[in-house]
Amino acid sequence: MKILHLGDLHIGKKVNGYSMIENQRDIFEQIYSVISKHKIETVLIAGDIYDRSVPSEESIQLLDDFLSQLINILGVHVIAISGNHDSPTRLDFSRGILAKQGLHILGEYKTLVNKISIDNFDFYLMPFVTPAAIRKKFETIIKERELVISTYDDTMKFIAGEAAKTLDINRVNIALYHGFVIGSGDDEKEIEKEESVKTLAIGGKESVAERYFLDFDYTALGHLHGNRKVKSERVRYAGSPIKYSFSEKNQKKSLTIIDIDKDKFDLEQIEIKDIYPMIELKGTFDDIMKADINCDAYLKITLTESVLDAMNKLRSRYSQIMELGIEVPTNDSIDKDHSSKEIHKIPADQLFTDLGHSVGIEIDSEEMEQLRDVINEIKEVAH
């Protein structure tokens, strides 16, 4: 079976106030083309379908268009799970009816083991879930077995372990899971995580051991935005199809295709083309205005000098500035000793001049004359 593994669509996401809907529509068109060209039979979506638990109308419509194209036009099976950004209850709406149309979607655990069978393939659906939710849902069996479910690792050891008990070695067994999976010997603090990936556990362990998934013929992961394997080639993240933060600017986004059977495993990556590249620029105002780049790129700009009304001036050339910062080189004037004991000895106009120097601003003679007039007026009022 030829399978397309997707994850982290984040439909409706905004990056620094810029909507990604246009980009997502374009990516979906590329996906349709790949499915047709490579004769994909099944599409897996490993969570974070929406970016928010309460998606906008525009986001709902886009997902509807996407799934309708996949199922009604391209004729593929779609198997999807919820991620930590999704609302499990909303995704579960009408799932029984939708399954008859070829859309198998699971938001929350109705049973401990959730399996979908297609031909000689069994797909085990493991949506994102917190330890607390699992303790509540399966309280009886957890108490009977005297299990401790306090971390994500405990949770998936329990869930994946139950699924593994039902595996038929004569069939192809594929797992879908949304979470932070690490290999044996890896330290979760050392694993690269993109800025746009939400932390699952504040101050605690959020990783899950890869070994719980090694009994499956393939595990389709979602959560991390880079397209990568864990340690095994068969335990993989599809990554997000779009760059959702500047920490992803150097990632080459791609679509993961697997051609798999009991005695076969082929992997292919199809590069995705960005509508707008993500670019970081640093330098003087003049240098940045002269940069040889796409003027519609998503930009993170760092100016090395202070410029009055910089954003509006930069937008006269660049249409999509997501971030603007200023890093002014330290000036000798900033090292001057203006302690509280001696500051009264320094003329006010000199203090303003030194302050200007420290942030890269020169006060010209006309501005200085106006400044002195204001200082004198303040002194008169004070006295």
Tab-separated table of C-alpha atoms in Angstrom:
chain	number	residue	atom	x	y	z
A	1	MET	CA	0.000	0.000	0.000
A	2	LYS	CA	1.229	3.501	-0.829
A	3	ILE	CA	0.672	5.811	2.111
A	4	LEU	CA	1.123	9.566	2.479
A	5	HIS	CA	2.054	10.537	6.027
A	6	LEU	CA	1.039	14.081	7.017
A	7	GLY	CA	1.090	15.863	10.352
A	8	ASP	CA	0.722	19.242	11.988
A	9	LEU	CA	-1.386	20.964	9.341
A	10	HIS	CA	-2.345	23.664	11.864
A	11	ILE	CA	-5.155	24.885	9.634
A	12	GLY	CA	-5.998	28.517	10.445
A	13	LYS	CA	-2.664	29.294	12.064
A	14	LYS	CA	-1.411	32.857	12.253
A	15	VAL	CA	2.295	33.617	12.533
A	16	ASN	CA	2.998	37.017	14.096
A	17	GLY	CA	-0.449	38.148	12.997
A	18	TYR	CA	-0.135	36.863	9.412
A	19	SER	CA	-2.709	34.269	8.353
A	20	MET	CA	-1.321	31.086	6.813
A	21	ILE	CA	-4.593	30.161	5.071
A	22	GLU	CA	-3.343	31.182	1.616
A	23	ASN	CA	-0.194	29.094	2.096
A	24	GLN	CA	-2.210	26.141	3.340
A	25	ARG	CA	-4.455	26.220	0.288
A	26	ASP	CA	-1.369	26.192	-1.925
A	27	ILE	CA	0.175	23.285	0.025
A	28	PHE	CA	-3.039	21.294	-0.308
A	29	GLU	CA	-2.922	21.771	-4.083
A	30	GLN	CA	0.607	20.351	-4.049
A	31	ILE	CA	-0.631	17.419	-1.954
A	32	TYR	CA	-3.423	16.665	-4.453
A	33	SER	CA	-0.856	16.593	-7.248
A	34	VAL	CA	1.457	14.225	-5.325
A	35	ILE	CA	-1.412	11.875	-4.471
A	36	SER	CA	-2.426	11.636	-8.127
A	37	LYS	CA	1.099	11.284	-9.477
A	38	HIS	CA	2.252	8.681	-6.945
A	39	LYS	CA	-1.039	6.766	-6.793
A	40	ILE	CA	-1.446	7.171	-3.025
A	41	GLU	CA	-4.090	4.886	-1.518
A	42	THR	CA	-4.220	6.104	2.099
A	43	VAL	CA	-3.467	9.440	3.768
A	44	LEU	CA	-2.493	9.543	7.449
A	45	ILE	CA	-2.828	12.801	9.417
A	46	ALA	CA	-0.989	12.532	12.739
A	47	GLY	CA	-2.673	15.295	14.713
A	48	ASP	CA	-2.810	19.086	15.042
A	49	ILE	CA	-5.243	19.267	12.164
A	50	TYR	CA	-6.414	22.677	13.347
A	51	ASP	CA	-4.243	25.241	15.086
A	52	ARG	CA	-6.899	26.076	17.681
A	53	SER	CA	-9.395	24.013	19.624
A	54	VAL	CA	-12.119	26.416	18.418
A	55	PRO	CA	-11.270	26.917	14.734
A	56	SER	CA	-12.537	29.811	12.632
A	57	GLU	CA	-15.222	29.354	9.979
A	58	GLU	CA	-12.563	29.833	7.315
A	59	SER	CA	-10.471	27.042	8.854
A	60	ILE	CA	-13.428	24.663	9.023
A	61	GLN	CA	-14.277	25.348	5.388
A	62	LEU	CA	-10.690	24.766	4.282
A	63	LEU	CA	-10.530	21.407	6.077
A	64	ASP	CA	-13.875	20.438	4.563
A	65	ASP	CA	-12.582	21.316	1.086
A	66	PHE	CA	-9.359	19.383	1.734
A	67	LEU	CA	-11.025	16.199	2.966
A	68	SER	CA	-13.714	16.341	0.262
A	69	GLN	CA	-11.019	16.526	-2.422
A	70	LEU	CA	-9.100	13.606	-0.901
A	71	ILE	CA	-12.089	11.315	-0.468
A	72	ASN	CA	-14.637	12.321	-3.112
A	73	ILE	CA	-12.329	13.305	-5.957
A	74	LEU	CA	-9.067	11.421	-5.387
A	75	GLY	CA	-10.702	8.396	-3.773
A	76	VAL	CA	-8.190	7.790	-0.988
A	77	HIS	CA	-8.793	6.596	2.550
A	78	VAL	CA	-8.052	9.207	5.213
A	79	ILE	CA	-7.085	8.196	8.740
A	80	ALA	CA	-6.563	11.019	11.241
A	81	ILE	CA	-6.093	11.641	14.953
A	82	SER	CA	-6.289	14.730	17.132
A	83	GLY	CA	-3.231	16.557	18.429
A	84	ASN	CA	-2.659	18.807	21.399
A	85	HIS	CA	-3.955	21.836	19.442
A	86	ASP	CA	-7.219	20.144	18.455
A	87	SER	CA	-10.514	19.722	20.255
A	88	PRO	CA	-11.024	15.939	20.481
A	89	THR	CA	-14.798	16.293	20.885
A	90	ARG	CA	-15.190	18.506	17.812
A	91	LEU	CA	-13.135	16.169	15.645
A	92	ASP	CA	-15.214	13.192	16.767
A	93	PHE	CA	-18.455	14.762	15.503
A	94	SER	CA	-20.235	12.415	13.039
A	95	ARG	CA	-17.238	10.072	12.929
A	96	GLY	CA	-19.505	7.020	12.514
A	97	ILE	CA	-21.149	8.475	9.414
A	98	LEU	CA	-17.850	9.789	8.011
A	99	ALA	CA	-16.168	6.381	8.378
A	100	LYS	CA	-18.611	4.986	5.797
A	101	GLN	CA	-17.310	7.601	3.355
A	102	GLY	CA	-13.655	6.689	3.904
A	103	LEU	CA	-12.763	9.229	6.606
A	104	HIS	CA	-11.617	7.570	9.830
A	105	ILE	CA	-10.934	10.188	12.471
A	106	LEU	CA	-10.428	9.771	16.208
A	107	GLY	CA	-10.408	12.664	18.625
A	108	GLU	CA	-10.692	10.962	21.998
A	109	TYR	CA	-10.374	7.455	23.379
A	110	LYS	CA	-13.698	5.659	23.438
A	111	THR	CA	-11.884	2.363	23.985
A	112	LEU	CA	-8.321	1.609	24.988
A	113	VAL	CA	-7.437	0.072	21.613
A	114	ASN	CA	-8.736	1.853	18.498
A	115	LYS	CA	-8.119	-0.051	15.266
A	116	ILE	CA	-9.108	0.572	11.662
A	117	SER	CA	-8.674	-2.283	9.181
A	118	ILE	CA	-8.255	-1.781	5.440
A	119	ASP	CA	-7.381	-4.811	3.302
A	120	ASN	CA	-4.308	-6.445	4.904
A	121	PHE	CA	-3.539	-3.378	7.041
A	122	ASP	CA	-4.443	-2.570	10.634
A	123	PHE	CA	-4.101	1.053	11.709
A	124	TYR	CA	-3.898	1.772	15.443
A	125	LEU	CA	-5.063	5.286	16.321
A	126	MET	CA	-3.491	6.936	19.377
A	127	PRO	CA	-4.501	10.603	19.602
A	128	PHE	CA	-2.784	13.036	21.929
A	129	VAL	CA	-4.003	12.527	25.481
A	130	THR	CA	-2.883	13.690	28.904
A	131	PRO	CA	-2.083	11.280	31.752
A	132	ALA	CA	-4.949	12.785	33.787
A	133	ALA	CA	-7.479	12.111	31.017
A	134	ILE	CA	-6.375	8.478	30.708
A	135	ARG	CA	-6.481	7.965	34.486
A	136	LYS	CA	-10.060	9.228	34.530
A	137	LYS	CA	-11.228	7.356	31.430
A	138	PHE	CA	-9.753	3.973	32.400
A	139	GLU	CA	-9.767	4.321	36.176
A	140	THR	CA	-11.049	0.816	36.838
A	141	ILE	CA	-8.462	-1.105	34.816
A	142	ILE	CA	-5.635	1.116	36.098
A	143	LYS	CA	-6.630	0.425	39.702
A	144	GLU	CA	-7.075	-3.286	39.078
A	145	ARG	CA	-3.561	-3.567	37.652
A	146	GLU	CA	-2.134	-1.157	40.233
A	147	LEU	CA	-0.600	0.949	37.466
A	148	VAL	CA	0.989	4.357	37.958
A	149	ILE	CA	0.045	6.767	35.167
A	150	SER	CA	1.669	10.096	35.989
A	151	THR	CA	3.714	10.956	32.864
A	152	TYR	CA	3.247	10.838	29.103
A	153	ASP	CA	5.663	7.933	29.030
A	154	ASP	CA	3.505	6.002	31.525
A	155	THR	CA	0.452	6.823	29.420
A	156	MET	CA	1.833	5.544	26.131
A	157	LYS	CA	3.468	2.499	27.709
A	158	PHE	CA	-0.063	1.596	28.820
A	159	ILE	CA	-1.891	2.460	25.578
A	160	ALA	CA	0.672	1.195	23.053
A	161	GLY	CA	1.226	-1.889	25.192
A	162	GLU	CA	-2.471	-2.782	25.002
A	163	ALA	CA	-2.436	-2.274	21.232
A	164	ALA	CA	0.658	-4.455	20.849
A	165	LYS	CA	-1.166	-7.348	22.493
A	166	THR	CA	-3.649	-7.408	19.612
A	167	LEU	CA	-1.149	-7.292	16.723
A	168	ASP	CA	-1.507	-9.916	14.010
A	169	ILE	CA	1.990	-10.606	12.681
A	170	ASN	CA	0.502	-11.759	9.374
A	171	ARG	CA	-0.899	-8.275	8.739
A	172	VAL	CA	0.759	-4.887	8.323
A	173	ASN	CA	0.420	-2.966	11.588
A	174	ILE	CA	0.693	0.829	11.536
A	175	ALA	CA	0.404	3.187	14.511
A	176	LEU	CA	-0.528	6.870	14.529
A	177	TYR	CA	0.498	8.916	17.555
A	178	HIS	CA	0.764	12.604	18.372
A	179	GLY	CA	3.401	13.371	20.991
A	180	PHE	CA	7.080	13.806	21.778
A	181	VAL	CA	8.878	10.513	21.087
A	182	ILE	CA	12.602	10.026	21.742
A	183	GLY	CA	14.978	7.165	21.079
A	184	SER	CA	16.815	4.997	23.572
A	185	GLY	CA	19.555	6.939	25.337
A	186	ASP	CA	18.333	10.326	24.066
A	187	ASP	CA	17.818	13.277	26.405
A	188	GLU	CA	14.563	15.121	25.701
A	189	LYS	CA	16.255	18.424	26.603
A	190	GLU	CA	18.716	17.932	23.749
A	191	ILE	CA	16.111	17.206	21.071
A	192	GLU	CA	15.469	20.104	18.710
A	193	LYS	CA	11.989	21.555	19.193
A	194	GLU	CA	10.662	24.361	17.076
A	195	GLU	CA	9.425	27.605	18.657
A	196	SER	CA	5.915	26.948	17.364
A	197	VAL	CA	5.658	23.570	19.147
A	198	LYS	CA	3.770	23.833	22.426
A	199	THR	CA	5.279	22.349	25.562
A	200	LEU	CA	3.148	19.431	26.744
A	201	ALA	CA	4.264	19.315	30.373
A	202	ILE	CA	5.477	22.403	32.223
A	203	GLY	CA	8.380	21.494	34.483
A	204	GLY	CA	7.963	17.770	33.984
A	205	LYS	CA	8.790	14.982	31.587
A	206	GLU	CA	6.884	15.135	28.308
A	207	SER	CA	8.764	12.556	26.227
A	208	VAL	CA	7.691	9.019	25.326
A	209	ALA	CA	10.099	6.157	24.647
A	210	GLU	CA	10.346	4.974	21.044
A	211	ARG	CA	10.532	1.341	22.157
A	212	TYR	CA	6.745	1.231	22.736
A	213	PHE	CA	6.236	1.546	18.955
A	214	LEU	CA	8.887	-0.837	17.647
A	215	ASP	CA	6.458	-3.764	17.347
A	216	PHE	CA	4.573	-1.881	14.635
A	217	ASP	CA	5.635	-2.032	10.994
A	218	TYR	CA	5.475	1.769	10.840
A	219	THR	CA	4.605	4.574	13.262
A	220	ALA	CA	3.334	7.883	11.872
A	221	LEU	CA	4.141	10.618	14.376
A	222	GLY	CA	2.946	14.192	14.733
A	223	HIS	CA	3.957	17.064	17.053
A	224	LEU	CA	7.509	18.077	16.072
A	225	HIS	CA	7.631	20.206	12.929
A	226	GLY	CA	10.809	18.848	11.372
A	227	ASN	CA	10.580	15.920	8.964
A	228	ARG	CA	12.746	13.331	10.709
A	229	LYS	CA	13.033	9.814	12.046
A	230	VAL	CA	13.388	9.132	15.767
A	231	LYS	CA	16.032	6.403	15.623
A	232	SER	CA	14.280	3.727	13.639
A	233	GLU	CA	13.510	4.559	10.002
A	234	ARG	CA	10.019	3.227	10.711
A	235	VAL	CA	9.223	5.630	13.550
A	236	ARG	CA	8.983	9.040	11.927
A	237	TYR	CA	7.664	12.574	12.122
A	238	ALA	CA	6.155	13.909	8.912
A	239	GLY	CA	6.751	17.445	10.139
A	240	SER	CA	4.578	20.435	9.344
A	241	PRO	CA	4.102	21.141	5.616
A	242	ILE	CA	4.649	24.880	6.220
A	243	LYS	CA	7.245	26.834	8.202
A	244	TYR	CA	5.410	28.152	11.238
A	245	SER	CA	8.261	29.986	13.009
A	246	PHE	CA	11.681	31.401	12.202
A	247	SER	CA	13.224	28.453	14.048
A	248	GLU	CA	12.024	26.426	11.028
A	249	LYS	CA	13.452	28.759	8.361
A	250	ASN	CA	16.226	26.331	7.346
A	251	GLN	CA	14.038	23.230	7.354
A	252	LYS	CA	13.248	21.718	3.976
A	253	LYS	CA	9.594	20.827	4.196
A	254	SER	CA	8.563	17.662	2.405
A	255	LEU	CA	5.840	15.060	2.054
A	256	THR	CA	6.581	11.551	3.355
A	257	ILE	CA	5.476	8.646	1.179
A	258	ILE	CA	5.885	5.054	2.300
A	259	ASP	CA	5.299	2.018	0.107
A	260	ILE	CA	4.864	-0.795	2.591
A	261	ASP	CA	3.902	-4.449	2.866
A	262	LYS	CA	5.025	-7.287	5.120
A	263	ASP	CA	8.194	-7.808	3.102
A	264	LYS	CA	8.620	-4.275	1.744
A	265	PHE	CA	9.403	-0.798	3.063
A	266	ASP	CA	10.308	2.052	0.725
A	267	LEU	CA	10.454	5.673	1.809
A	268	GLU	CA	10.317	8.740	-0.439
A	269	GLN	CA	10.391	12.442	0.401
A	270	ILE	CA	8.773	14.948	-1.978
A	271	GLU	CA	9.928	18.537	-1.445
A	272	ILE	CA	7.271	21.175	-0.806
A	273	LYS	CA	7.663	24.584	-2.403
A	274	ASP	CA	7.023	27.661	-0.254
A	275	ILE	CA	4.915	30.501	-1.606
A	276	TYR	CA	6.899	32.892	0.543
A	277	PRO	CA	10.326	32.055	2.003
A	278	MET	CA	11.169	32.877	5.627
A	279	ILE	CA	14.239	35.115	5.776
A	280	GLU	CA	16.178	36.801	8.579
A	281	LEU	CA	18.008	40.037	7.795
A	282	LYS	CA	20.399	41.969	10.025
A	283	GLY	CA	22.206	45.205	9.240
A	284	THR	CA	21.835	48.915	8.712
A	285	PHE	CA	18.657	50.376	7.280
A	286	ASP	CA	20.318	51.039	3.915
A	287	ASP	CA	21.760	47.518	3.724
A	288	ILE	CA	18.386	45.941	4.426
A	289	MET	CA	16.561	48.154	1.925
A	290	LYS	CA	19.051	47.065	-0.755
A	291	ALA	CA	18.894	43.326	0.047
A	292	ASP	CA	18.463	41.102	-3.016
A	293	ILE	CA	15.487	39.053	-1.812
A	294	ASN	CA	11.821	38.423	-2.582
A	295	CYS	CA	10.029	41.563	-1.362
A	296	ASP	CA	7.010	39.443	-0.353
A	297	ALA	CA	9.059	37.062	1.825
A	298	TYR	CA	8.213	36.614	5.496
A	299	LEU	CA	10.888	38.682	7.204
A	300	LYS	CA	12.521	38.933	10.589
A	301	ILE	CA	14.565	42.121	10.500
A	302	THR	CA	17.148	43.285	13.020
A	303	LEU	CA	18.390	46.841	12.524
A	304	THR	CA	21.836	47.741	13.822
A	305	GLU	CA	20.928	51.418	14.105
A	306	SER	CA	17.965	53.420	15.350
A	307	VAL	CA	15.705	54.695	12.579
A	308	LEU	CA	12.694	56.914	13.111
A	309	ASP	CA	9.457	55.224	11.968
A	310	ALA	CA	11.493	52.225	10.794
A	311	MET	CA	8.582	49.821	10.285
A	312	ASN	CA	6.655	52.082	7.921
A	313	LYS	CA	9.798	52.898	5.965
A	314	LEU	CA	10.696	49.219	5.612
A	315	ARG	CA	7.156	48.367	4.535
A	316	SER	CA	7.535	50.698	1.583
A	317	ARG	CA	9.697	47.885	0.126
A	318	TYR	CA	8.758	44.740	2.043
A	319	SER	CA	5.142	43.631	2.390
A	320	GLN	CA	5.367	40.961	5.112
A	321	ILE	CA	7.598	41.973	8.008
A	322	MET	CA	6.755	39.591	10.832
A	323	GLU	CA	9.338	40.777	13.353
A	324	LEU	CA	11.404	43.940	13.724
A	325	GLY	CA	14.112	44.398	16.329
A	326	ILE	CA	16.931	46.842	16.981
A	327	GLU	CA	20.407	45.882	18.179
A	328	VAL	CA	22.550	49.015	18.413
A	329	PRO	CA	26.285	48.449	18.938
A	330	THR	CA	27.545	49.642	22.318
A	331	ASN	CA	28.852	53.205	22.095
A	332	ASP	CA	31.651	54.589	24.255
A	333	SER	CA	29.182	57.037	25.737
A	334	ILE	CA	27.222	54.260	27.377
A	335	ASP	CA	30.252	53.506	29.556
A	336	LYS	CA	30.420	56.994	31.003
A	337	ASP	CA	29.956	57.171	34.769
A	338	HIS	CA	26.647	58.931	35.316
A	339	SER	CA	26.171	57.750	38.875
A	340	SER	CA	23.436	59.131	41.080
A	341	LYS	CA	26.074	61.029	43.061
A	342	GLU	CA	27.483	62.890	40.058
A	343	ILE	CA	24.586	63.148	37.627
A	344	HIS	CA	23.538	66.530	39.002
A	345	LYS	CA	26.901	67.938	37.885
A	346	ILE	CA	26.220	67.067	34.210
A	347	PRO	CA	24.153	69.520	32.118
A	348	ALA	CA	20.792	68.125	31.049
A	349	ASP	CA	21.513	68.673	27.361
A	350	GLN	CA	24.720	66.649	27.719
A	351	LEU	CA	22.791	63.789	29.352
A	352	PHE	CA	20.430	63.689	26.362
A	353	THR	CA	23.397	63.775	23.973
A	354	ASP	CA	25.057	60.853	25.777
A	355	LEU	CA	21.795	58.913	25.809
A	356	GLY	CA	21.409	59.469	22.079
A	357	HIS	CA	24.961	58.265	21.448
A	358	SER	CA	24.333	55.108	23.486
A	359	VAL	CA	21.501	54.068	21.149
A	360	GLY	CA	23.081	55.281	17.922
A	361	ILE	CA	21.232	58.608	17.542
A	362	GLU	CA	22.953	61.907	16.804
A	363	ILE	CA	21.118	65.059	17.932
A	364	ASP	CA	21.709	67.831	15.389
A	365	SER	CA	22.078	71.540	16.213
A	366	GLU	CA	18.445	72.431	15.482
A	367	GLU	CA	17.133	69.570	17.631
A	368	MET	CA	19.560	70.567	20.407
A	369	GLU	CA	18.284	74.140	20.349
A	370	GLN	CA	14.697	72.930	20.678
A	371	LEU	CA	15.723	70.549	23.459
A	372	ARG	CA	17.417	73.336	25.418
A	373	ASP	CA	14.299	75.501	25.099
A	374	VAL	CA	12.193	72.688	26.570
A	375	ILE	CA	14.701	72.111	29.391
A	376	ASN	CA	14.684	75.797	30.265
A	377	GLU	CA	10.870	75.896	30.291
A	378	ILE	CA	10.803	72.939	32.658
A	379	LYS	CA	13.320	74.615	34.947
A	380	GLU	CA	11.229	77.793	35.058
A	381	VAL	CA	8.090	75.840	35.971
A	382	ALA	CA	10.007	73.862	38.590
A	383	HIS	CA	11.244	76.998	40.276
